[in-house]
PDB file of C-alpha atoms in Angstrom:
ATOM      1  CA  MET A1217      34.202 -22.128 -45.921  1.00  0.00           C
ATOM      2  CA  ASP A1218      32.797 -18.899 -44.527  1.00  0.00           C
ATOM      3  CA  GLY A1219      31.249 -18.401 -41.117  1.00  0.00           C
ATOM      4  CA  ASN A1220      27.665 -18.471 -42.391  1.00  0.00           C
ATOM      5  CA  THR A1221      28.189 -21.852 -44.061  1.00  0.00           C
ATOM      6  CA  MET A1222      29.796 -23.279 -40.927  1.00  0.00           C
ATOM      7  CA  ALA A1223      26.858 -22.082 -38.830  1.00  0.00           C
ATOM      8  CA  LEU A1224      24.387 -23.672 -41.244  1.00  0.00           C
ATOM      9  CA  ASP A1225      26.241 -27.011 -41.230  1.00  0.00           C
ATOM     10  CA  SER A1226      26.281 -27.055 -37.437  1.00  0.00           C
ATOM     11  CA  GLU A1227      22.484 -26.888 -37.436  1.00  0.00           C
ATOM     12  CA  LEU A1228      22.051 -29.976 -39.620  1.00  0.00           C
ATOM     13  CA  THR A1229      21.130 -33.236 -37.880  1.00  0.00           C
ATOM     14  CA  ARG A1230      19.976 -36.773 -38.631  1.00  0.00           C
ATOM     15  CA  ASP A1231      18.023 -36.918 -35.395  1.00  0.00           C
ATOM     16  CA  LEU A1232      14.726 -35.657 -36.770  1.00  0.00           C
ATOM     17  CA  PRO A1233      11.271 -37.174 -36.312  1.00  0.00           C
ATOM     18  CA  VAL A1234       9.493 -38.550 -39.343  1.00  0.00           C
ATOM     19  CA  VAL A1235       7.482 -35.968 -41.254  1.00  0.00           C
ATOM     20  CA  PRO A1236       4.644 -37.948 -42.919  1.00  0.00           C
ATOM     21  CA  ALA A1237       4.373 -35.757 -46.021  1.00  0.00           C
ATOM     22  CA  ASP A1238       8.110 -36.074 -46.682  1.00  0.00           C
ATOM     23  CA  SER A1239       8.634 -39.730 -45.760  1.00  0.00           C
ATOM     24  CA  ALA A1240       8.479 -43.295 -47.007  1.00  0.00           C
ATOM     25  CA  LEU A1241       9.030 -46.731 -45.505  1.00  0.00           C
ATOM     26  CA  LEU A1242      11.260 -49.101 -47.497  1.00  0.00           C
ATOM     27  CA  ILE A1243      11.112 -52.838 -46.760  1.00  0.00           C
ATOM     28  CA  VAL A1244      14.182 -54.593 -48.164  1.00  0.00           C
ATOM     29  CA  ASP A1245      14.214 -58.184 -49.496  1.00  0.00           C
ATOM     30  CA  VAL A1246      11.756 -59.815 -47.092  1.00  0.00           C
ATOM     31  CA  GLN A1247      10.945 -62.444 -49.674  1.00  0.00           C
ATOM     32  CA  ASN A1248      10.447 -66.181 -49.931  1.00  0.00           C
ATOM     33  CA  LEU A1249      14.022 -66.649 -51.149  1.00  0.00           C
ATOM     34  CA  CYS A1250      15.639 -65.808 -47.827  1.00  0.00           C
ATOM     35  CA  ALA A1251      12.864 -65.428 -45.252  1.00  0.00           C
ATOM     36  CA  ARG A1252      11.395 -68.912 -45.669  1.00  0.00           C
ATOM     37  CA  ARG A1253      12.955 -72.177 -44.572  1.00  0.00           C
ATOM     38  CA  ASP A1254      11.912 -73.649 -47.936  1.00  0.00           C
ATOM     39  CA  GLY A1255      13.242 -70.627 -49.847  1.00  0.00           C
ATOM     40  CA  GLY A1256      15.721 -70.982 -52.655  1.00  0.00           C
ATOM     41  CA  GLU A1257      18.660 -69.843 -50.553  1.00  0.00           C
ATOM     42  CA  PHE A1258      18.285 -72.994 -48.458  1.00  0.00           C
ATOM     43  CA  LYS A1259      17.469 -75.362 -51.304  1.00  0.00           C
ATOM     44  CA  GLY A1260      18.967 -78.820 -50.834  1.00  0.00           C
ATOM     45  CA  LEU A1261      19.448 -78.443 -47.086  1.00  0.00           C
ATOM     46  CA  SER A1262      17.735 -80.914 -44.773  1.00  0.00           C
ATOM     47  CA  ASP A1263      15.615 -79.767 -41.850  1.00  0.00           C
ATOM     48  CA  ALA A1264      18.403 -80.917 -39.552  1.00  0.00           C
ATOM     49  CA  GLU A1265      20.978 -78.817 -41.436  1.00  0.00           C
ATOM     50  CA  ILE A1266      18.759 -75.758 -41.378  1.00  0.00           C
ATOM     51  CA  THR A1267      18.216 -76.200 -37.645  1.00  0.00           C
ATOM     52  CA  ARG A1268      21.923 -76.682 -37.036  1.00  0.00           C
ATOM     53  CA  ASP A1269      23.179 -73.784 -39.136  1.00  0.00           C
ATOM     54  CA  TYR A1270      20.306 -71.284 -39.269  1.00  0.00           C
ATOM     55  CA  ALA A1271      18.178 -71.727 -36.146  1.00  0.00           C
ATOM     56  CA  GLY A1272      19.319 -68.388 -34.719  1.00  0.00           C
ATOM     57  CA  TYR A1273      18.680 -66.605 -37.996  1.00  0.00           C
ATOM     58  CA  PHE A1274      15.130 -67.880 -38.390  1.00  0.00           C
ATOM     59  CA  GLU A1275      14.349 -67.207 -34.762  1.00  0.00           C
ATOM     60  CA  GLN A1276      15.390 -63.577 -35.280  1.00  0.00           C
ATOM     61  CA  VAL A1277      13.503 -63.287 -38.573  1.00  0.00           C
ATOM     62  CA  GLU A1278      10.302 -65.052 -37.530  1.00  0.00           C
ATOM     63  CA  ARG A1279       9.980 -63.937 -33.913  1.00  0.00           C
ATOM     64  CA  VAL A1280      11.416 -60.435 -34.014  1.00  0.00           C
ATOM     65  CA  ALA A1281      11.985 -58.831 -37.424  1.00  0.00           C
ATOM     66  CA  ILE A1282       8.801 -59.895 -39.236  1.00  0.00           C
ATOM     67  CA  PRO A1283       6.424 -59.089 -36.340  1.00  0.00           C
ATOM     68  CA  ASN A1284       8.067 -55.688 -35.978  1.00  0.00           C
ATOM     69  CA  MET A1285       7.761 -55.028 -39.709  1.00  0.00           C
ATOM     70  CA  GLN A1286       4.077 -55.938 -39.515  1.00  0.00           C
ATOM     71  CA  ARG A1287       3.666 -53.354 -36.767  1.00  0.00           C
ATOM     72  CA  LEU A1288       5.547 -50.775 -38.810  1.00  0.00           C
ATOM     73  CA  LEU A1289       3.342 -51.423 -41.831  1.00  0.00           C
ATOM     74  CA  ALA A1290       0.202 -50.904 -39.770  1.00  0.00           C
ATOM     75  CA  GLY A1291       1.586 -47.730 -38.204  1.00  0.00           C
ATOM     76  CA  PHE A1292       2.801 -46.165 -41.443  1.00  0.00           C
ATOM     77  CA  ARG A1293      -0.337 -47.046 -43.361  1.00  0.00           C
ATOM     78  CA  ALA A1294      -2.463 -45.560 -40.576  1.00  0.00           C
ATOM     79  CA  VAL A1295      -0.918 -42.130 -41.135  1.00  0.00           C
ATOM     80  CA  SER A1296      -0.798 -42.502 -44.947  1.00  0.00           C
ATOM     81  CA  ILE A1297       2.979 -42.649 -45.289  1.00  0.00           C
ATOM     82  CA  GLU A1298       4.147 -44.198 -48.563  1.00  0.00           C
ATOM     83  CA  VAL A1299       5.254 -47.840 -48.288  1.00  0.00           C
ATOM     84  CA  LEU A1300       7.809 -49.171 -50.774  1.00  0.00           C
ATOM     85  CA  TYR A1301       9.294 -52.625 -51.240  1.00  0.00           C
ATOM     86  CA  THR A1302      12.310 -54.058 -52.951  1.00  0.00           C
ATOM     87  CA  THR A1303      13.103 -57.688 -53.654  1.00  0.00           C
ATOM     88  CA  ILE A1304      15.922 -59.531 -55.362  1.00  0.00           C
ATOM     89  CA  GLU A1305      14.535 -60.608 -58.732  1.00  0.00           C
ATOM     90  CA  SER A1306      16.001 -60.602 -62.227  1.00  0.00           C
ATOM     91  CA  LEU A1307      14.244 -59.009 -65.193  1.00  0.00           C
ATOM     92  CA  THR A1308      14.744 -62.270 -67.103  1.00  0.00           C
ATOM     93  CA  GLN A1309      14.397 -65.978 -66.474  1.00  0.00           C
ATOM     94  CA  ASP A1310      18.088 -66.733 -66.969  1.00  0.00           C
ATOM     95  CA  GLY A1311      19.317 -63.673 -65.101  1.00  0.00           C
ATOM     96  CA  ARG A1312      21.387 -62.296 -67.941  1.00  0.00           C
ATOM     97  CA  ASP A1313      20.577 -58.781 -66.697  1.00  0.00           C
ATOM     98  CA  ARG A1314      22.199 -59.407 -63.293  1.00  0.00           C
ATOM     99  CA  SER A1315      25.256 -57.593 -61.997  1.00  0.00           C
ATOM    100  CA  VAL A1316      28.637 -59.226 -62.577  1.00  0.00           C
ATOM    101  CA  ASP A1317      28.846 -59.806 -58.822  1.00  0.00           C
ATOM    102  CA  TYR A1318      25.573 -61.760 -58.805  1.00  0.00           C
ATOM    103  CA  LYS A1319      26.700 -63.762 -61.829  1.00  0.00           C
ATOM    104  CA  ILE A1320      29.995 -64.665 -60.178  1.00  0.00           C
ATOM    105  CA  SER A1321      28.093 -65.671 -57.040  1.00  0.00           C
ATOM    106  CA  GLY A1322      25.670 -67.784 -59.090  1.00  0.00           C
ATOM    107  CA  PHE A1323      22.840 -65.776 -57.583  1.00  0.00           C
ATOM    108  CA  ASN A1324      19.704 -65.624 -59.749  1.00  0.00           C
ATOM    109  CA  VAL A1325      16.072 -65.181 -58.796  1.00  0.00           C
ATOM    110  CA  PRO A1326      14.151 -65.685 -62.055  1.00  0.00           C
ATOM    111  CA  LYS A1327      11.537 -63.170 -63.115  1.00  0.00           C
ATOM    112  CA  GLY A1328       8.117 -64.055 -61.707  1.00  0.00           C
ATOM    113  CA  SER A1329       9.418 -66.802 -59.426  1.00  0.00           C
ATOM    114  CA  TRP A1330       8.033 -67.691 -56.009  1.00  0.00           C
ATOM    115  CA  ASP A1331      11.413 -66.883 -54.474  1.00  0.00           C
ATOM    116  CA  GLY A1332      11.097 -63.305 -55.703  1.00  0.00           C
ATOM    117  CA  LYS A1333       7.761 -62.652 -53.950  1.00  0.00           C
ATOM    118  CA  VAL A1334       7.386 -60.679 -50.739  1.00  0.00           C
ATOM    119  CA  ILE A1335       6.314 -63.042 -47.951  1.00  0.00           C
ATOM    120  CA  ASP A1336       2.567 -63.230 -47.368  1.00  0.00           C
ATOM    121  CA  GLU A1337       2.761 -61.680 -43.898  1.00  0.00           C
ATOM    122  CA  LEU A1338       4.097 -58.432 -45.369  1.00  0.00           C
ATOM    123  CA  ALA A1339       2.382 -58.474 -48.760  1.00  0.00           C
ATOM    124  CA  PRO A1340       2.262 -55.104 -50.529  1.00  0.00           C
ATOM    125  CA  GLY A1341      -1.046 -53.313 -50.627  1.00  0.00           C
ATOM    126  CA  GLU A1342      -2.870 -52.936 -53.920  1.00  0.00           C
ATOM    127  CA  ASP A1343      -1.367 -49.530 -54.682  1.00  0.00           C
ATOM    128  CA  GLU A1344       2.040 -49.922 -52.999  1.00  0.00           C
ATOM    129  CA  MET A1345       5.169 -50.042 -55.133  1.00  0.00           C
ATOM    130  CA  LEU A1346       7.649 -52.902 -55.527  1.00  0.00           C
ATOM    131  CA  PHE A1347      11.104 -52.496 -57.060  1.00  0.00           C
ATOM    132  CA  PRO A1348      12.735 -55.777 -58.187  1.00  0.00           C
ATOM    133  CA  LYS A1349      16.517 -55.449 -58.185  1.00  0.00           C
ATOM    134  CA  SER A1350      19.489 -57.432 -59.424  1.00  0.00           C
ATOM    135  CA  SER A1351      22.172 -55.808 -57.272  1.00  0.00           C
ATOM    136  CA  SER A1352      22.762 -55.358 -53.564  1.00  0.00           C
ATOM    137  CA  SER A1353      21.572 -51.758 -53.542  1.00  0.00           C
ATOM    138  CA  VAL A1354      18.080 -50.891 -54.706  1.00  0.00           C
ATOM    139  CA  PHE A1355      19.458 -47.536 -55.844  1.00  0.00           C
ATOM    140  CA  ILE A1356      21.815 -49.153 -58.369  1.00  0.00           C
ATOM    141  CA  SER A1357      19.503 -51.418 -60.390  1.00  0.00           C
ATOM    142  CA  THR A1358      16.083 -49.722 -60.090  1.00  0.00           C
ATOM    143  CA  ASN A1359      14.559 -46.273 -60.653  1.00  0.00           C
ATOM    144  CA  ILE A1360      13.560 -45.885 -56.992  1.00  0.00           C
ATOM    145  CA  ASP A1361      15.451 -42.602 -56.602  1.00  0.00           C
ATOM    146  CA  TYR A1362      13.561 -41.088 -59.545  1.00  0.00           C
ATOM    147  CA  VAL A1363      10.239 -42.304 -58.134  1.00  0.00           C
ATOM    148  CA  MET A1364      10.903 -41.080 -54.610  1.00  0.00           C
ATOM    149  CA  ARG A1365      11.833 -37.637 -55.868  1.00  0.00           C
ATOM    150  CA  ASN A1366       8.553 -37.565 -57.818  1.00  0.00           C
ATOM    151  CA  LEU A1367       6.776 -38.459 -54.574  1.00  0.00           C
ATOM    152  CA  GLY A1368       8.558 -35.696 -52.677  1.00  0.00           C
ATOM    153  CA  VAL A1369      10.294 -38.103 -50.320  1.00  0.00           C
ATOM    154  CA  LYS A1370      13.091 -36.583 -48.241  1.00  0.00           C
ATOM    155  CA  GLN A1371      13.154 -38.962 -45.284  1.00  0.00           C
ATOM    156  CA  LEU A1372      13.477 -42.712 -45.785  1.00  0.00           C
ATOM    157  CA  VAL A1373      12.814 -45.304 -43.085  1.00  0.00           C
ATOM    158  CA  ILE A1374      14.554 -48.608 -43.879  1.00  0.00           C
ATOM    159  CA  CYS A1375      14.176 -52.138 -42.510  1.00  0.00           C
ATOM    160  CA  GLY A1376      14.467 -55.697 -43.829  1.00  0.00           C
ATOM    161  CA  LEU A1377      16.991 -58.399 -44.752  1.00  0.00           C
ATOM    162  CA  ARG A1378      19.952 -58.710 -44.445  1.00  0.00           C
ATOM    163  CA  THR A1379      21.208 -56.021 -42.119  1.00  0.00           C
ATOM    164  CA  ASP A1380      24.823 -56.261 -43.279  1.00  0.00           C
ATOM    165  CA  HIS A1381      24.080 -56.735 -46.979  1.00  0.00           C
ATOM    166  CA  CYS A1382      21.239 -55.102 -48.887  1.00  0.00           C
ATOM    167  CA  VAL A1383      19.903 -53.032 -45.973  1.00  0.00           C
ATOM    168  CA  GLU A1384      23.311 -51.506 -45.347  1.00  0.00           C
ATOM    169  CA  SER A1385      23.812 -50.887 -49.083  1.00  0.00           C
ATOM    170  CA  ALA A1386      20.469 -49.082 -49.308  1.00  0.00           C
ATOM    171  CA  ILE A1387      21.299 -46.897 -46.314  1.00  0.00           C
ATOM    172  CA  ARG A1388      24.672 -45.799 -47.678  1.00  0.00           C
ATOM    173  CA  ASP A1389      23.352 -44.995 -51.134  1.00  0.00           C
ATOM    174  CA  ALA A1390      20.265 -43.208 -49.818  1.00  0.00           C
ATOM    175  CA  CYS A1391      22.483 -40.996 -47.670  1.00  0.00           C
ATOM    176  CA  ASP A1392      24.809 -40.220 -50.574  1.00  0.00           C
ATOM    177  CA  LEU A1393      21.787 -39.268 -52.681  1.00  0.00           C
ATOM    178  CA  GLY A1394      20.655 -36.747 -50.089  1.00  0.00           C
ATOM    179  CA  TYR A1395      17.935 -38.561 -48.128  1.00  0.00           C
ATOM    180  CA  LEU A1396      17.699 -38.476 -44.349  1.00  0.00           C
ATOM    181  CA  VAL A1397      17.627 -42.133 -43.302  1.00  0.00           C
ATOM    182  CA  THR A1398      16.156 -43.826 -40.245  1.00  0.00           C
ATOM    183  CA  GLN A1399      17.034 -47.492 -39.691  1.00  0.00           C
ATOM    184  CA  VAL A1400      14.670 -49.558 -37.555  1.00  0.00           C
ATOM    185  CA  THR A1401      17.173 -51.734 -35.754  1.00  0.00           C
ATOM    186  CA  ASP A1402      14.896 -54.501 -34.489  1.00  0.00           C
ATOM    187  CA  ALA A1403      13.080 -54.801 -37.832  1.00  0.00           C
ATOM    188  CA  CYS A1404      16.246 -56.035 -39.543  1.00  0.00           C
ATOM    189  CA  ALA A1405      18.087 -59.347 -39.319  1.00  0.00           C
ATOM    190  CA  SER A1406      21.209 -61.059 -40.579  1.00  0.00           C
ATOM    191  CA  ILE A1407      22.547 -64.621 -40.673  1.00  0.00           C
ATOM    192  CA  THR A1408      24.012 -64.233 -37.191  1.00  0.00           C
ATOM    193  CA  ARG A1409      23.308 -61.818 -34.377  1.00  0.00           C
ATOM    194  CA  GLU A1410      26.976 -60.856 -34.394  1.00  0.00           C
ATOM    195  CA  ARG A1411      26.814 -59.791 -38.024  1.00  0.00           C
ATOM    196  CA  HIS A1412      23.604 -57.863 -37.360  1.00  0.00           C
ATOM    197  CA  ASP A1413      25.134 -56.039 -34.396  1.00  0.00           C
ATOM    198  CA  ASN A1414      28.381 -55.322 -36.234  1.00  0.00           C
ATOM    199  CA  SER A1415      26.453 -53.805 -39.134  1.00  0.00           C
ATOM    200  CA  LEU A1416      24.418 -51.568 -36.833  1.00  0.00           C
ATOM    201  CA  GLN A1417      27.628 -50.324 -35.277  1.00  0.00           C
ATOM    202  CA  THR A1418      29.260 -49.757 -38.672  1.00  0.00           C
ATOM    203  CA  ILE A1419      26.375 -47.895 -40.300  1.00  0.00           C
ATOM    204  CA  LYS A1420      25.239 -45.776 -37.357  1.00  0.00           C
ATOM    205  CA  GLY A1421      27.259 -42.795 -38.577  1.00  0.00           C
ATOM    206  CA  TYR A1422      25.069 -42.606 -41.669  1.00  0.00           C
ATOM    207  CA  CYS A1423      21.575 -42.728 -40.197  1.00  0.00           C
ATOM    208  CA  ARG A1424      19.301 -42.310 -37.241  1.00  0.00           C
ATOM    209  CA  GLN A1425      18.752 -45.661 -35.532  1.00  0.00           C
ATOM    210  CA  VAL A1426      15.555 -46.347 -33.589  1.00  0.00           C
ATOM    211  CA  THR A1427      13.571 -49.319 -32.371  1.00  0.00           C
ATOM    212  CA  THR A1428      10.115 -50.241 -33.624  1.00  0.00           C
ATOM    213  CA  ASP A1429       8.524 -49.164 -30.345  1.00  0.00           C
ATOM    214  CA  ALA A1430      10.217 -45.761 -30.450  1.00  0.00           C
ATOM    215  CA  LEU A1431       9.246 -45.110 -34.054  1.00  0.00           C
ATOM    216  CA  LEU A1432       5.631 -46.146 -33.548  1.00  0.00           C
ATOM    217  CA  ALA A1433       5.409 -43.882 -30.488  1.00  0.00           C
ATOM    218  CA  GLU A1434       6.738 -41.079 -32.664  1.00  0.00           C
ATOM    219  CA  LEU A1435       4.062 -41.735 -35.285  1.00  0.00           C
ATOM    220  CA  GLN A1436       1.337 -41.887 -32.641  1.00  0.00           C
ATOM    221  CA  SER A1437       2.416 -38.537 -31.208  1.00  0.00           C
ATOM    222  CA  LEU A1438       2.263 -37.047 -34.709  1.00  0.00           C
ATOM    223  CA  GLU A1439      -1.203 -38.503 -35.242  1.00  0.00           C
ATOM    224  CA  ALA A1440      -2.402 -37.159 -31.892  1.00  0.00           C
ATOM    225  CA  SER A1441      -1.187 -33.657 -32.712  1.00  0.00           C
ATOM    226  CA  THR A1442      -3.068 -33.430 -36.022  1.00  0.00           C
TER     227      THR A1442
END
């Protein structure tokens, strides 16, 4: 490596504000399957069992993550930044197109099912794009990379469910594909707070991490300067 290359590398950083023309917001797997108490992931569990085993999870999802994602949606739409969604949903009813991992796990969300729909509170706009996937990473089982390159996206803001599963997978793959990634830490959630926090600590070397308040303030400052 010559001196010029070393100097160039030293100038690179993940800590860059969102540039609206180059950016998109990706909301990961905030769907009836796993964001609703009557979703398929909790099928067969009584209310008492859900309260006992998942009270902390639903408190985080319903009181923190979803309200923050609603705020993000409003902020990004206000400055005309592209909003993208992904959900877990097979291309078939029987899930024969799923990854081997999903088949081994017995994990199938049939095509067109209620479980595969984005929750009403975060419903996609009429012209916003949704990428159904049958793997943990949206970059593995959809054409989202192709679409984002067509859109000119270079910076990707990511939030959603679960922090330590599909959100983390999306962040890693997006970084490897050359996108600058911002994770909105309080617009994500996992089954336990410990798992959420551990994931944030693990993935922080790959992305810029900000809160909803900080990111919205950043967008407002951009809007005020135009």
